[in-house]
Short mmCIF file of C-alpha atoms and ligand atoms in Angstrom, two decimals:
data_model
loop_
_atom_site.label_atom_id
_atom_site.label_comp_id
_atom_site.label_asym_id
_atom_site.label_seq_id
_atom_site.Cartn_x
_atom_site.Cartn_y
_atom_site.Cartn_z
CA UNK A 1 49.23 -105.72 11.27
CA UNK A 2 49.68 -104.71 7.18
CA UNK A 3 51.46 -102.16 6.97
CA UNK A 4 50.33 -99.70 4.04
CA UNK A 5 52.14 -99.98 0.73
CA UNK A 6 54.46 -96.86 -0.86
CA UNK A 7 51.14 -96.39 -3.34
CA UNK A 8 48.51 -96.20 -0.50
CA UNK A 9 50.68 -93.82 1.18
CA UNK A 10 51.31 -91.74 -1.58
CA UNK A 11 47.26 -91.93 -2.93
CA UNK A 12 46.90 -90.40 1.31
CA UNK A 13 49.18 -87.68 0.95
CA UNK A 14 47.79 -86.66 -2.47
CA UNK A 15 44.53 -86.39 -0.77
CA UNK A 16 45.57 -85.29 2.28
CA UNK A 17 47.44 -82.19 0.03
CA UNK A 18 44.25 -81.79 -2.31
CA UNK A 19 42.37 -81.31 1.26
CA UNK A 20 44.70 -78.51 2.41
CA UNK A 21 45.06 -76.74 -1.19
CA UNK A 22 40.81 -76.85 -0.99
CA UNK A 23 41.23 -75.33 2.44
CA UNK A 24 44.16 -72.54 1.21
CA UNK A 25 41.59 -71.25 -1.50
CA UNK A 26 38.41 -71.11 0.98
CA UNK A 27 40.74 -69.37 3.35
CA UNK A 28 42.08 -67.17 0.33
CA UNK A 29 38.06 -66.39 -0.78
CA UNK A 30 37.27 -66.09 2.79
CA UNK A 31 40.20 -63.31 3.11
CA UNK A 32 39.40 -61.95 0.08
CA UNK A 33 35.95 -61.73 1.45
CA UNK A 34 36.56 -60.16 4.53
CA UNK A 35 38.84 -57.37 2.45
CA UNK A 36 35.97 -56.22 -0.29
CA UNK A 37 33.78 -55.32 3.40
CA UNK A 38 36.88 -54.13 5.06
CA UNK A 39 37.28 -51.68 2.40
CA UNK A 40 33.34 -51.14 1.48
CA UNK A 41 33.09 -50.37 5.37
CA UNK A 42 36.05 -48.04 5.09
CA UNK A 43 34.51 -46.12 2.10
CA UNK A 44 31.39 -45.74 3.84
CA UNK A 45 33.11 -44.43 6.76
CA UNK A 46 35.10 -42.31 4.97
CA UNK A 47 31.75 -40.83 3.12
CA UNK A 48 29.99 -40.43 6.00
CA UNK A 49 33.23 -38.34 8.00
CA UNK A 50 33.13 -36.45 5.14
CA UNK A 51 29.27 -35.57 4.98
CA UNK A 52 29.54 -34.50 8.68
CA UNK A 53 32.35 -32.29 8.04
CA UNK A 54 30.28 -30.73 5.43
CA UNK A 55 27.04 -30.99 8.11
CA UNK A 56 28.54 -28.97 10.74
CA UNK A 57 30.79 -26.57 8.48
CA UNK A 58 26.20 -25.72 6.54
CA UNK A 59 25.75 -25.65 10.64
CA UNK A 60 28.16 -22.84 11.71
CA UNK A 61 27.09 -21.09 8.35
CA UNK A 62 23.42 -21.81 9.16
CA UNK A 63 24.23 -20.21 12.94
CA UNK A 64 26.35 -17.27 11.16
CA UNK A 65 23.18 -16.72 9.09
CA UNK A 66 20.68 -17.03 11.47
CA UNK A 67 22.21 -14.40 13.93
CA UNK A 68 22.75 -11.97 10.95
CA UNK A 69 18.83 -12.62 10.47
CA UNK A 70 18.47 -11.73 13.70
CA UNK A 71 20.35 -8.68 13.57
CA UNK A 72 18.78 -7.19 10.27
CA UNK A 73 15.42 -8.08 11.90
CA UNK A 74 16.42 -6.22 15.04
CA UNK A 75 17.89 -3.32 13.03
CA UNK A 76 14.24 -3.49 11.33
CA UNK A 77 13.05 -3.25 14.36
CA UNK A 78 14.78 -0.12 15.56
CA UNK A 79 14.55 1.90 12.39
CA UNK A 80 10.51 0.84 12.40
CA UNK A 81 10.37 1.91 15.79
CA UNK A 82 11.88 4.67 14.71
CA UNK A 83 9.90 5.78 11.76
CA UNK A 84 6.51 5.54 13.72
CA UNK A 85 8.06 7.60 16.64
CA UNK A 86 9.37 10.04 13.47
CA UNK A 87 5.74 9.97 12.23
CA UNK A 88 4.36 10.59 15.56
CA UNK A 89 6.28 13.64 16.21
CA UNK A 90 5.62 15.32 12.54
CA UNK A 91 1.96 14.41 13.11
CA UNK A 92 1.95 16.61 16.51
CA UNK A 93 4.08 19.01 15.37
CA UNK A 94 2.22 19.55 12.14
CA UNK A 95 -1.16 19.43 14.56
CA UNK A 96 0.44 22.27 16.94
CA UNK A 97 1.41 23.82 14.05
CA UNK A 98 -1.48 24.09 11.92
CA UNK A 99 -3.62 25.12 14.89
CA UNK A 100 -1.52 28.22 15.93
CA UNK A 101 -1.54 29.07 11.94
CA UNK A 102 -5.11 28.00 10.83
CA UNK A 103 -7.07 30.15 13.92
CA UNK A 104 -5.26 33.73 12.31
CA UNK A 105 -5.69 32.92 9.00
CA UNK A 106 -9.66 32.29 9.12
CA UNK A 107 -9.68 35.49 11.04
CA UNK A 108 -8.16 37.30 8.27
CA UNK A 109 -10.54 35.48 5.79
CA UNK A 110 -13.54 36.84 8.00
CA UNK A 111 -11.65 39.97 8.37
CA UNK A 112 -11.83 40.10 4.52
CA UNK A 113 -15.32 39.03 4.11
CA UNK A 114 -16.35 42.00 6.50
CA UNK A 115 -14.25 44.49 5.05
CA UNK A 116 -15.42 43.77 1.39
CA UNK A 117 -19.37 43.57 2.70
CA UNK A 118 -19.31 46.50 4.96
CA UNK A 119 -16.22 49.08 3.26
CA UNK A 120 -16.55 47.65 -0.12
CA UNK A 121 -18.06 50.62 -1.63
CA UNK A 122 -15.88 53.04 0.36
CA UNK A 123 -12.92 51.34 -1.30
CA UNK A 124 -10.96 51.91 -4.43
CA UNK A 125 -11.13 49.40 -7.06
CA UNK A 126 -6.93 48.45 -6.64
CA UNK A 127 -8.27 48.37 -3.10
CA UNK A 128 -10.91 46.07 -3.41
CA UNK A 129 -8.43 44.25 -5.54
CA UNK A 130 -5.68 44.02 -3.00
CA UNK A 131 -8.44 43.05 -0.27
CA UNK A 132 -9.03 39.83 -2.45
CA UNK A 133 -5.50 39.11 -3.34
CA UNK A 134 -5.48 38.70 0.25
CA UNK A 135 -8.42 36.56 0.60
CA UNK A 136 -7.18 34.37 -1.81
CA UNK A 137 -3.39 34.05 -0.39
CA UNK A 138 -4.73 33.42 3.16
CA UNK A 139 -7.76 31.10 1.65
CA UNK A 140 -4.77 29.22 -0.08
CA UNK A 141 -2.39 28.89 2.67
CA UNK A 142 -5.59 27.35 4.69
CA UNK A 143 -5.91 25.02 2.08
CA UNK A 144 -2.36 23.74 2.05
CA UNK A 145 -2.38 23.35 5.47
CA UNK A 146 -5.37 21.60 6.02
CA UNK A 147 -4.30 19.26 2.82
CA UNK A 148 -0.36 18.66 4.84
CA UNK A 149 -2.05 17.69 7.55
CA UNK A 150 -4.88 15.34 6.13
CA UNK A 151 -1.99 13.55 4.02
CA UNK A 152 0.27 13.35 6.73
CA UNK A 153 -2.23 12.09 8.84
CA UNK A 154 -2.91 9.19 6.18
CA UNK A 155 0.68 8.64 5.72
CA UNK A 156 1.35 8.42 9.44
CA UNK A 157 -1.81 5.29 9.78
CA UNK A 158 -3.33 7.90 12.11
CA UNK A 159 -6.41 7.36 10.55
CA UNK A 160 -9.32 5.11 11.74
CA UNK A 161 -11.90 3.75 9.45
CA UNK A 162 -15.62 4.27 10.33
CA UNK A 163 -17.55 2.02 9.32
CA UNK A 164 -21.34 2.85 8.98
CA UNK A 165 -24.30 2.71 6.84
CA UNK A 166 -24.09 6.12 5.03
CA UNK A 167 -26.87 7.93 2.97
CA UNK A 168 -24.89 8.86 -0.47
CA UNK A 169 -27.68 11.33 -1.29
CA UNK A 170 -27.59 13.57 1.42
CA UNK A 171 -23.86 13.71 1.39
CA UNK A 172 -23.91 14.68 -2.90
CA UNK A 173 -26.15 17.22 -1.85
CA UNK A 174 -24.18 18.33 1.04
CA UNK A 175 -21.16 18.43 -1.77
CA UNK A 176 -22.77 20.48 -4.18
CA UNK A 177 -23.86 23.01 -1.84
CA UNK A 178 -20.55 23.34 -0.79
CA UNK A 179 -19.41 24.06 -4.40
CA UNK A 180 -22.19 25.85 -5.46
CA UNK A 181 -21.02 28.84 -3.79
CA UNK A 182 -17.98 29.73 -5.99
CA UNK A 183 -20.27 28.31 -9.11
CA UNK A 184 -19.67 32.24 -11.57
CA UNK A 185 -23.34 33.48 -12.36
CA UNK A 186 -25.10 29.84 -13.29
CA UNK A 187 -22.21 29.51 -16.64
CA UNK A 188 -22.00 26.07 -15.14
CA UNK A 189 -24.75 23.42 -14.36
CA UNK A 190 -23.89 21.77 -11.54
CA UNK A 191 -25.98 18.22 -10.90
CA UNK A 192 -26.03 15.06 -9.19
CA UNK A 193 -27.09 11.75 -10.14
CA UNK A 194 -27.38 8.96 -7.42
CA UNK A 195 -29.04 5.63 -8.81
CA UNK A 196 -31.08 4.20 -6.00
CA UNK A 197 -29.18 1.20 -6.29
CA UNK A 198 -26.12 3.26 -4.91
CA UNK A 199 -27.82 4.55 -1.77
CA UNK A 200 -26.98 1.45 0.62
CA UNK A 201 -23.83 1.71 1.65
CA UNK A 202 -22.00 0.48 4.31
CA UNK A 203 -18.42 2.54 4.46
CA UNK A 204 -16.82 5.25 5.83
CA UNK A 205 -19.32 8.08 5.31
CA UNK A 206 -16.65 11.31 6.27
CA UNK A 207 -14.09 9.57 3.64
CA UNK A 208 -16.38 9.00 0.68
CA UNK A 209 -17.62 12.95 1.16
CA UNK A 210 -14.03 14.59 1.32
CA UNK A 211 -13.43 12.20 -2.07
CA UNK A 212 -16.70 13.82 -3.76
CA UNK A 213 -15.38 17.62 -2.45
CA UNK A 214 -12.24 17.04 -3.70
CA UNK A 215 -12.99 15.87 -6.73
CA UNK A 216 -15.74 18.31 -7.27
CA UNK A 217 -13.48 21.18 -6.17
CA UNK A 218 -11.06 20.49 -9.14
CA UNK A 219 -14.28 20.20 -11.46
CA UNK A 220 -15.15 23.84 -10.19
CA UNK A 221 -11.78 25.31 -9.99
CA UNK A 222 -11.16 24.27 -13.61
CA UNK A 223 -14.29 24.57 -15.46
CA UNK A 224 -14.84 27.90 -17.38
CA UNK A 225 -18.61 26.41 -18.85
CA UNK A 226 -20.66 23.86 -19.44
CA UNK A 227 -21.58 21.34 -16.62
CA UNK A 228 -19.88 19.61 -13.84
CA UNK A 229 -21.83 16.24 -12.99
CA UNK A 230 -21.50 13.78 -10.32
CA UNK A 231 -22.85 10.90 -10.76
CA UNK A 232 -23.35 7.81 -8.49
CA UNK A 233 -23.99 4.22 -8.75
CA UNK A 234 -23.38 0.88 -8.48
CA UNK A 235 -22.03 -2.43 -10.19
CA UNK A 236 -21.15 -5.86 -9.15
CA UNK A 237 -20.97 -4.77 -5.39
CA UNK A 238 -18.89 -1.65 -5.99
CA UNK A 239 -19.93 2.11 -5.23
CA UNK A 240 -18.40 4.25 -8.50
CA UNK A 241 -18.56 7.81 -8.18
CA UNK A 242 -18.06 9.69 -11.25
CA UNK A 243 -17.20 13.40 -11.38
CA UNK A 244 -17.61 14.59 -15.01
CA UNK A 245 -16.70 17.70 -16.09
CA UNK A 246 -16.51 20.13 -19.13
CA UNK A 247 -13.52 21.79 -18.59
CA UNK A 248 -9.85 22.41 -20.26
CA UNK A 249 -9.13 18.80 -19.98
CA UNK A 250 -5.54 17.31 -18.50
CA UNK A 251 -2.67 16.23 -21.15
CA UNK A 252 -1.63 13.04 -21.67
CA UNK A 253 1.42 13.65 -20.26
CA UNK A 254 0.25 15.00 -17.13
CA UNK A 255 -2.23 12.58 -16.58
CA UNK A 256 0.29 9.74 -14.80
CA UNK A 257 1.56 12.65 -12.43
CA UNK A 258 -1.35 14.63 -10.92
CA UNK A 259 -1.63 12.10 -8.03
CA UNK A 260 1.48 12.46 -6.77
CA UNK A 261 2.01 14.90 -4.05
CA UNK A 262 2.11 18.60 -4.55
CA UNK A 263 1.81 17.93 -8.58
CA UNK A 264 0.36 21.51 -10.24
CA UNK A 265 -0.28 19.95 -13.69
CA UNK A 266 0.26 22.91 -16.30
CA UNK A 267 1.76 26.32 -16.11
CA UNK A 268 -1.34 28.69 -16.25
CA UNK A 269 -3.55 26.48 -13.54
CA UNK A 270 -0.61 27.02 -11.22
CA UNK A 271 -0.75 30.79 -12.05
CA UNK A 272 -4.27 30.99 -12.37
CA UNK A 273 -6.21 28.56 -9.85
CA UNK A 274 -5.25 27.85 -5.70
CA UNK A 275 -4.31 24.96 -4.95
CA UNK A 276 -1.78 23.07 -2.57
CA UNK A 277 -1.38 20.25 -5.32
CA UNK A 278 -2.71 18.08 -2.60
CA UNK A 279 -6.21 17.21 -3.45
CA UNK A 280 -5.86 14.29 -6.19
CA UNK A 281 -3.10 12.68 -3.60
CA UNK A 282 -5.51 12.82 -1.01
CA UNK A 283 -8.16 11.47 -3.29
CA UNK A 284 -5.77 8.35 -4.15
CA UNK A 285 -4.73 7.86 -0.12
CA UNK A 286 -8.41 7.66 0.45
CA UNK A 287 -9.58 5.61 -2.49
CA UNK A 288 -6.66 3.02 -0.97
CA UNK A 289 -8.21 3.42 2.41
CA UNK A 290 -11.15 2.24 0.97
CA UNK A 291 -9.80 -1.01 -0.72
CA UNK A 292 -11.09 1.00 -4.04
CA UNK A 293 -9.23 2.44 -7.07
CA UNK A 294 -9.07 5.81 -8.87
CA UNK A 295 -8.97 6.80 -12.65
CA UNK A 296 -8.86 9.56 -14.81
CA UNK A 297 -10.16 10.05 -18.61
CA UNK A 298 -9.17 13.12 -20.29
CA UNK A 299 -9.42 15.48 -23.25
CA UNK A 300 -7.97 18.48 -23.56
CA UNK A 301 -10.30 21.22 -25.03
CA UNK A 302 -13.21 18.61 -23.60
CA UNK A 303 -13.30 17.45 -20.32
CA UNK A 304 -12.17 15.39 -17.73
CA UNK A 305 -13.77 12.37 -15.76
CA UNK A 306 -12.53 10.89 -12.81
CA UNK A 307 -13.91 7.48 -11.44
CA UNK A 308 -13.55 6.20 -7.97
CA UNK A 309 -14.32 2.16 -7.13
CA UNK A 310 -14.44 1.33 -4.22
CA UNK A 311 -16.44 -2.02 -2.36
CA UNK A 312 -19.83 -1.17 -1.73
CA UNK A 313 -19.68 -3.02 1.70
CA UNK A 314 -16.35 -2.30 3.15
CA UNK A 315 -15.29 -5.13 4.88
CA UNK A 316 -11.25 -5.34 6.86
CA UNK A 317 -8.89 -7.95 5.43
CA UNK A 318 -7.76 -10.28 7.27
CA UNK A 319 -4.01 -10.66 5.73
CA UNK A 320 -1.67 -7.87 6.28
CA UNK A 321 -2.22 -5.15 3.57
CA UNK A 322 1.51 -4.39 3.09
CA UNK A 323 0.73 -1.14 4.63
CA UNK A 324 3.31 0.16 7.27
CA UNK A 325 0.40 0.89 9.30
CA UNK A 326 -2.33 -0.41 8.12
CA UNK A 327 -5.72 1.92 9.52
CA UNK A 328 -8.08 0.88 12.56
CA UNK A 329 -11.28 -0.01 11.45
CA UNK A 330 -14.08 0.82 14.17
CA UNK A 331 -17.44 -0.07 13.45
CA UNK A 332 -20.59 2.44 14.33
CA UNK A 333 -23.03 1.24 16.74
CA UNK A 334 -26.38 3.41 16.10
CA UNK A 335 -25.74 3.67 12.38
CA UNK A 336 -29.12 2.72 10.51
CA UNK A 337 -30.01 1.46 7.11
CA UNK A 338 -31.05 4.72 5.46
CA UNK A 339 -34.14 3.97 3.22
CA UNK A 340 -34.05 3.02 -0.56
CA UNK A 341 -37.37 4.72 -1.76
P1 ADP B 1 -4.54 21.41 -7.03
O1 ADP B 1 -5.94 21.40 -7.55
O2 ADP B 1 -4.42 21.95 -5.66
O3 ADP B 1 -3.55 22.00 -7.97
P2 ADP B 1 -4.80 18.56 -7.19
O4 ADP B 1 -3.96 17.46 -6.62
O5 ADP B 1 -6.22 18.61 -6.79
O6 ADP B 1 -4.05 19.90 -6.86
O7 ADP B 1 -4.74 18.47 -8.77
C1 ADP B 1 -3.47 18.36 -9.40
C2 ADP B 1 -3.53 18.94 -10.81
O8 ADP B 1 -4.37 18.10 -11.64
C3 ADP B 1 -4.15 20.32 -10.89
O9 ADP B 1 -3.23 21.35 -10.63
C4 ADP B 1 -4.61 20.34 -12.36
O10 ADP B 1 -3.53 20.63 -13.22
C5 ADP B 1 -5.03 18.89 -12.61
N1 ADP B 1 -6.49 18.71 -12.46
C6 ADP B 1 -7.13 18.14 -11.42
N2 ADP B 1 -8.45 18.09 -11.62
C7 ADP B 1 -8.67 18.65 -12.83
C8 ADP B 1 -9.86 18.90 -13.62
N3 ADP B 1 -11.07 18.56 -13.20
N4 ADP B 1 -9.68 19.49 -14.83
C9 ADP B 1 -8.46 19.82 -15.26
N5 ADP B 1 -7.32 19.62 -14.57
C10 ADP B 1 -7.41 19.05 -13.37
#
């Protein structure tokens, strides 16, 4: 056997070192390999241990908020609760109330009546003037409590809506007679106008006639001469009643505030006229009632006009109004169409 030659050995160990310096460098990538994921896992691991930390600390806050949330909501609860029982106790009270104080006063305003028909001649004229000073206070102070307890009732949601078909006519009619009375010696013309177009109407009849008394009350109270129209019809589906009068007229600057409760306007109607300062509020609670609006046009020395909209057919939303307590809505049974002729 040949045995190889210093060359062929050599030429076997270059190879043999060019095979292992081939092998150091894949070995070197390979670690070099294994390092860039090592660390790329380590990042990611490192990201993700962080966004947990961060997920449970928004947890506990989420939890921290959430049982606030549901301690405001309970406190809500309570001081709801609260504020309806509040409401129901005013609303008896003021009931109780006004019954043990209404029942003498329209005994003194009979009393009154029958001492001015019957003794009126017998009496002195400061008599007969202190016998209507008292008519007046005790018609006032029926007035005012009547109006505290219609508003309160409003205020409290303690009143239902009934729904029915109502005959406008009659009720203007019914309104103006009830006017007519205090009406001085026919120095007023008192009318009605109801376009036949306004007649069918399906709403809550009692509501829309304590609007028209109201409003026509005011016209009466206020008016020295002239005429005092109310005048109904109807556009695009809504019922607008207009009361128009010819009397002093409100000021500009008065005319944001008489709505709000127990609002007088000026100085010589609160000395001259009775009033609780009730009516227009009662007006506007009602309007609202009645998914409608109010407004007022004014000149002073000229007249006033107010103007009620309000939906011709009422009909109950079905979203929550906003309304503490929003009203019950009962629908009439027997109520029939009156006739459009
Ligand atoms: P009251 O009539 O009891 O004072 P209202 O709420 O009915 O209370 O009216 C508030 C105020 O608005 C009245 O005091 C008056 O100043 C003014 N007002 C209302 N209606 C008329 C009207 N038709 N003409 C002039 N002023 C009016």
């Amino acid at each position: 056997m040949q045995h190889p030659s210093d060359a062929e050995r050599i030429f076997a160990l270059e190879e043999q070192n060019r095979g292992l310096r081939a092998e150091v460098r894949r070995l070197r990538d390979e670690v070099a390999r294994e390092h860039r994921m090592a660390s790329y896992a380590l990042n990611r691991y490192e990201a993700h241990a962080t966004q947990l930390k961060s997920a449970r600390q928004q947890n506990r806050e989420l939890y921290r908020l959430a049982a606030n949330m549901v301690r405001v909501k309970q406190a809500a609860e309570q001081k709801a609760d609260e504020a309806t029982e509040h409401a129901q106790q005013k609303g008896t009270l003021l009931a109780n109330f006004s019954h043990e104080i209404r029942a003498p006063l329209n005994g003194m305003i009979g009393y009154c009546d029958l001492l001015s028909r019957e003794e009126g001649s017998r009496l002195t004229q400061t008599g007969l003037q202190d016998l209507h000073a008292i008519r007046r206070n005790a018609a006032m102070l029926l007035e005012l409590i009547n109006d505290i307890l219609d508003i309160s009732k409003i205020e409290s949601g303690r009143v239902d809506i009934v729904k029915e078909w109502v005959d406008l006519a009659r009720i203007a009619e019914e309104c103006l007679a009830a006017v007519r009375k205090p009406v001085r010696n026919e120095v007023i013309a008192l009318r009605a106008q109801v376009s036949s177009s306004a007649r069918k109407v399906y709403s809550d009849g009692l509501k829309l006639r304590q609007i028209m008394l109201n409003l026509l009350s005011n016209a009466v109270k206020f008016t020295e001469s002239g005429e005092i129209i109310l005048h109904i019809s109807a556009v695009d589906g809504a019922l607008v009643i207009q009361v128009r009068d010819t009397g002093p007229g409100i000021p500009p600057e008065e005319l944001d505030r008489i709505f709000e409760k127990f609002c007088r306007g000026r100085e010589a109607n609160v000395q001259r006229h009775i009033g609780s300062g009730l009516g227009l509020a009662i007006v506007r609670e009602l309007t609202c009632l009645l998914q409608g609006e109010i407004d007022v046009e004014s000149e002073v020395g000229t007249g006033t006009t107010f103007t009620v909209r309000v939906p011709q057919v009422f009909q109950e939303r079905a979203e929550a109004s906003g309304t503490l307590n929003p009203p019950t809505v009962i629908e009439k049974p027997s109520s029939a169409q009156p006739q459009t002729s």
